[in-house]
GROMACS .gro file of C-alpha atoms in nm:
model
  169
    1UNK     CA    1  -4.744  -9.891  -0.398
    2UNK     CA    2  -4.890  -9.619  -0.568
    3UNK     CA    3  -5.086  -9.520  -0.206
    4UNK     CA    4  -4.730  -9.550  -0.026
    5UNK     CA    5  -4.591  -9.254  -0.294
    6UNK     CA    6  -4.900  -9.080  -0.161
    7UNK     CA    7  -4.839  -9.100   0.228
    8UNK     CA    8  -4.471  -9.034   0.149
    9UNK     CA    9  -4.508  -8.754  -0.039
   10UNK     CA   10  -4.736  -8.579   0.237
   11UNK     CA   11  -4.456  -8.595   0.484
   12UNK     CA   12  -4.166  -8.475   0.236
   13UNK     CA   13  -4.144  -8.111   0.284
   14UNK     CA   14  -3.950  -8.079  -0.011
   15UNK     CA   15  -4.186  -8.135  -0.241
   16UNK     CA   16  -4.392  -7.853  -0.357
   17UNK     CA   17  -4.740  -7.799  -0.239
   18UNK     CA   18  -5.063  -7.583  -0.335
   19UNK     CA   19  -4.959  -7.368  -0.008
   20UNK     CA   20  -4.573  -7.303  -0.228
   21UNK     CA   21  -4.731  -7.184  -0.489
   22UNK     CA   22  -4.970  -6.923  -0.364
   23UNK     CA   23  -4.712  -6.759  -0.122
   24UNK     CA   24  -4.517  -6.763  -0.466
   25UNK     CA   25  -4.812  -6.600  -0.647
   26UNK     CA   26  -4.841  -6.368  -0.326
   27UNK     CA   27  -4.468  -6.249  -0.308
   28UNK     CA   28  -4.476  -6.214  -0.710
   29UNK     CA   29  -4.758  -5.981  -0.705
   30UNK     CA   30  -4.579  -5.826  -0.392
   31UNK     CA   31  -4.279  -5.793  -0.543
   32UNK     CA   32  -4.451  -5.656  -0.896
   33UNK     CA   33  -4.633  -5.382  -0.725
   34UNK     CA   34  -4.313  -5.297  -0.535
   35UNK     CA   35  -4.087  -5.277  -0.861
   36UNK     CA   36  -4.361  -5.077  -1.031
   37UNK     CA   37  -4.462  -4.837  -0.748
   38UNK     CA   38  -4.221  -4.800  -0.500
   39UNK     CA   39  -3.895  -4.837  -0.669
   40UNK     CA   40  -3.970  -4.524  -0.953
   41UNK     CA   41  -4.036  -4.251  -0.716
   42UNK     CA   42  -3.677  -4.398  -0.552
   43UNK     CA   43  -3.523  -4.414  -0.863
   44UNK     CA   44  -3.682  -4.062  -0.977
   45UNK     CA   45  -3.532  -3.899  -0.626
   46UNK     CA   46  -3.247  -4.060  -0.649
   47UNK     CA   47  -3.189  -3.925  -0.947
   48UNK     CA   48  -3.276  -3.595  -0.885
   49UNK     CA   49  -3.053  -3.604  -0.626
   50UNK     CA   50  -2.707  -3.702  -0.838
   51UNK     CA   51  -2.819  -3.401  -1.091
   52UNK     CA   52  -2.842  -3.163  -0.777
   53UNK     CA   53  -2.492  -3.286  -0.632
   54UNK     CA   54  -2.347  -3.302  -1.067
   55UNK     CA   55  -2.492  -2.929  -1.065
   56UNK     CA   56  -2.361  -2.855  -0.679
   57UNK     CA   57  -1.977  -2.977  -0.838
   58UNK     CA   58  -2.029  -2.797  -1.134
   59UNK     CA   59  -2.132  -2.481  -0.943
   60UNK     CA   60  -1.874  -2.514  -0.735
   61UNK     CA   61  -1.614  -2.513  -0.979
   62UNK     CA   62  -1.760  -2.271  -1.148
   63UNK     CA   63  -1.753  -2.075  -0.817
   64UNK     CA   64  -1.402  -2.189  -0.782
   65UNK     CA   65  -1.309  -2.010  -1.121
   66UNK     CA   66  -1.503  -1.733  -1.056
   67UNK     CA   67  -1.323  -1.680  -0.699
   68UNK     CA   68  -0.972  -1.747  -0.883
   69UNK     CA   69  -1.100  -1.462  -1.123
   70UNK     CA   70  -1.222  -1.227  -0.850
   71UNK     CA   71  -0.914  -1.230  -0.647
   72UNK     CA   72  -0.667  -1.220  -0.951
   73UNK     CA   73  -0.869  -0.897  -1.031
   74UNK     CA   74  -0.831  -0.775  -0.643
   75UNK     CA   75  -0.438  -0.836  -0.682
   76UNK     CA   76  -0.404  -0.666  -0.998
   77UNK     CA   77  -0.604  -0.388  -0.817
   78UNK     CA   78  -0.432  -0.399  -0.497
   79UNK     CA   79  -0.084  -0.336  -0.699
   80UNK     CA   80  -0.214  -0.097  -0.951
   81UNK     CA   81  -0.333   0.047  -0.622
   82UNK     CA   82  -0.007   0.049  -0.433
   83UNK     CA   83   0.156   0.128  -0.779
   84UNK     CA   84  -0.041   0.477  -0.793
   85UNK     CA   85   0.013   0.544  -0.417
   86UNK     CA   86   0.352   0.471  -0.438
   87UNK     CA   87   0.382   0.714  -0.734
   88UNK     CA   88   0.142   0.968  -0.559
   89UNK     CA   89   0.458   0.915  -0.281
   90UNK     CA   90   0.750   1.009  -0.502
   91UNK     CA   91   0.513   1.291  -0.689
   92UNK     CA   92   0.454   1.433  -0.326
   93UNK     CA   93   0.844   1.374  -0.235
   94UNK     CA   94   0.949   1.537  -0.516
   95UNK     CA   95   0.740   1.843  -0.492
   96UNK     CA   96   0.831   1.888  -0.121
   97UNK     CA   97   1.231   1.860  -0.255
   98UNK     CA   98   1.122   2.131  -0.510
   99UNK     CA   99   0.945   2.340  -0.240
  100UNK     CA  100   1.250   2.276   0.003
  101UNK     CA  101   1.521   2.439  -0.285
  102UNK     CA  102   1.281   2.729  -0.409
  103UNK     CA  103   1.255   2.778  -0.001
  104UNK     CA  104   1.584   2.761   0.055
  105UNK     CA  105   1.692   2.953  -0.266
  106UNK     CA  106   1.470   3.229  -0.165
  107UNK     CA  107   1.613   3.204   0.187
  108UNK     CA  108   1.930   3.205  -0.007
  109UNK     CA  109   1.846   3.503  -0.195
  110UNK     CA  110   1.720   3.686   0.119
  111UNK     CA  111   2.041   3.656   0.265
  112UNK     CA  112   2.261   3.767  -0.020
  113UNK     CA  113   2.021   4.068  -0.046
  114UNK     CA  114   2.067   4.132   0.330
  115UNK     CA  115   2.475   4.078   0.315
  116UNK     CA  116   2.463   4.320  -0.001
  117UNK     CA  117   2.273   4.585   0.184
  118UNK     CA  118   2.451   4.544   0.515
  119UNK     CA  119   2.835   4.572   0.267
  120UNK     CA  120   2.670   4.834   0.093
  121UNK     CA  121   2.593   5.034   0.443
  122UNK     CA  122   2.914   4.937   0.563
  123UNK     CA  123   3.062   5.053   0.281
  124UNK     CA  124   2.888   5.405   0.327
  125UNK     CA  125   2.990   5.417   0.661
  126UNK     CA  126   3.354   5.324   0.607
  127UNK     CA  127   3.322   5.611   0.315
  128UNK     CA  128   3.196   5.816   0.567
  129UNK     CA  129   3.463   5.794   0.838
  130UNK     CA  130   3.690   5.801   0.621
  131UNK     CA  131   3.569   6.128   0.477
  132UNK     CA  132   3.538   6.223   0.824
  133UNK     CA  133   3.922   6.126   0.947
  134UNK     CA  134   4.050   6.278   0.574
  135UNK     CA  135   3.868   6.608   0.691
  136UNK     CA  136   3.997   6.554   1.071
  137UNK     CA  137   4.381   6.440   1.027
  138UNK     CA  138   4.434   6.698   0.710
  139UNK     CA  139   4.461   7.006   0.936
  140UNK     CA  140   4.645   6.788   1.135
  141UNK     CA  141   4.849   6.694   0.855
  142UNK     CA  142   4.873   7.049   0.736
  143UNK     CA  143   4.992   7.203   1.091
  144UNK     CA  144   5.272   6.916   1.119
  145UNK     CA  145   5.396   6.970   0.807
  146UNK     CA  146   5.397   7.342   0.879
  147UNK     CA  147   5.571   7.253   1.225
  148UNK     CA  148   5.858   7.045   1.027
  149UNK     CA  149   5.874   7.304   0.761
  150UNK     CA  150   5.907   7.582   0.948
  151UNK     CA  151   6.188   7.433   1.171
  152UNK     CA  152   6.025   7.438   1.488
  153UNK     CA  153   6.256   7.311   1.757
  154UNK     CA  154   6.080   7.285   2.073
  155UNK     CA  155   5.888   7.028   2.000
  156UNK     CA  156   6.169   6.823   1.748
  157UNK     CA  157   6.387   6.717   2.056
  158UNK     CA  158   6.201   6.642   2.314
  159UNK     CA  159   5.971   6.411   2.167
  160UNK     CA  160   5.664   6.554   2.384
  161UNK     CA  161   5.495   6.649   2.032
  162UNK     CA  162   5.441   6.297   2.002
  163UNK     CA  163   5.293   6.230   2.332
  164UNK     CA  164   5.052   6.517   2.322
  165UNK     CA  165   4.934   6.404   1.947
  166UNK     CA  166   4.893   6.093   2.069
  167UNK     CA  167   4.700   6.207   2.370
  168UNK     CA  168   4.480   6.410   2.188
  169UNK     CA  169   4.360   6.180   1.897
   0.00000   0.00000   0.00000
């Protein structure tokens, strides 16, 4: 029976042959020079790559922070900025209010000085014609008294003195 194991065991393909083993021995040696060649330069770039993208999220947080930084700085300079202009703006507001009532107090001043020149010519003149009248109606004054004084009728009824003295001045 012993030959009958032998025929059988030919024909079973389950049964491991020399022809098994050395494409076992082949894909071992296959698969050692692939783990020991191949797969660390991978490994090494594949690691190199996580660091770069770990350092590429670290940098960008960091550039993150320093853009949060940055722009708080350029708001605190943009107010302190509009702060300042705003109190340039009221400095140059109230200097032009202070220019406006020195203006208009000179103006003011002008004015006064012109009114108190023009009374004070006024004042001459009225002086003046009044001098002149006093000078003018006193003879008048004088010769109607002397006309009342002195009785004088032809002018006392008729009233014509008044007309003439009326006509005249």
């Amino acid at each position: 029976m012993s030959p009958r194991t032998d025929v059988a065991a030919e024909g079973n393909f389950l049964i491991p042959n020399g022809t098994f083993f050395a494409e076992l021995a082949i894909f071992l040696i296959v698969l050692g020079v692939i783990w020991f060649f191949v797969v660390p330069p991978i490994r090494k770039v594949l690691a190199e790559r996580e660091n770069r993208v770990s350092e590429t999220a670290v940098n960008s947080k960091e550039a993150k922070e320093t853009f949060a930084e940055a722009e708080a700085r350029y708001q605190t300079a943009l107010e302190k900025a509009r702060a300042e202009a705003a109190d340039i703006r009221n400095q140059a507001r109230a200097e032009g209010r202070a220019i406006l009532e020195e203006m208009r107090g000179e103006a003011q001043r002008e004015a006064d000085e012109i009114v108190a020149e023009s009374a004070a010519q006024l004042r001459a003149q009225a002086d003046q014609v009044a001098a002149e009248l006093r000078q003018e109606v006193e003879p008048l004054a004088q010769s109607l008294a002397a006309r009342v004084v002195d009785g004088d009728d032809r002018h006392a009824g008729t009233g014509s003195g008044h007309q003439t003295g009326r006509a005249s001045s």
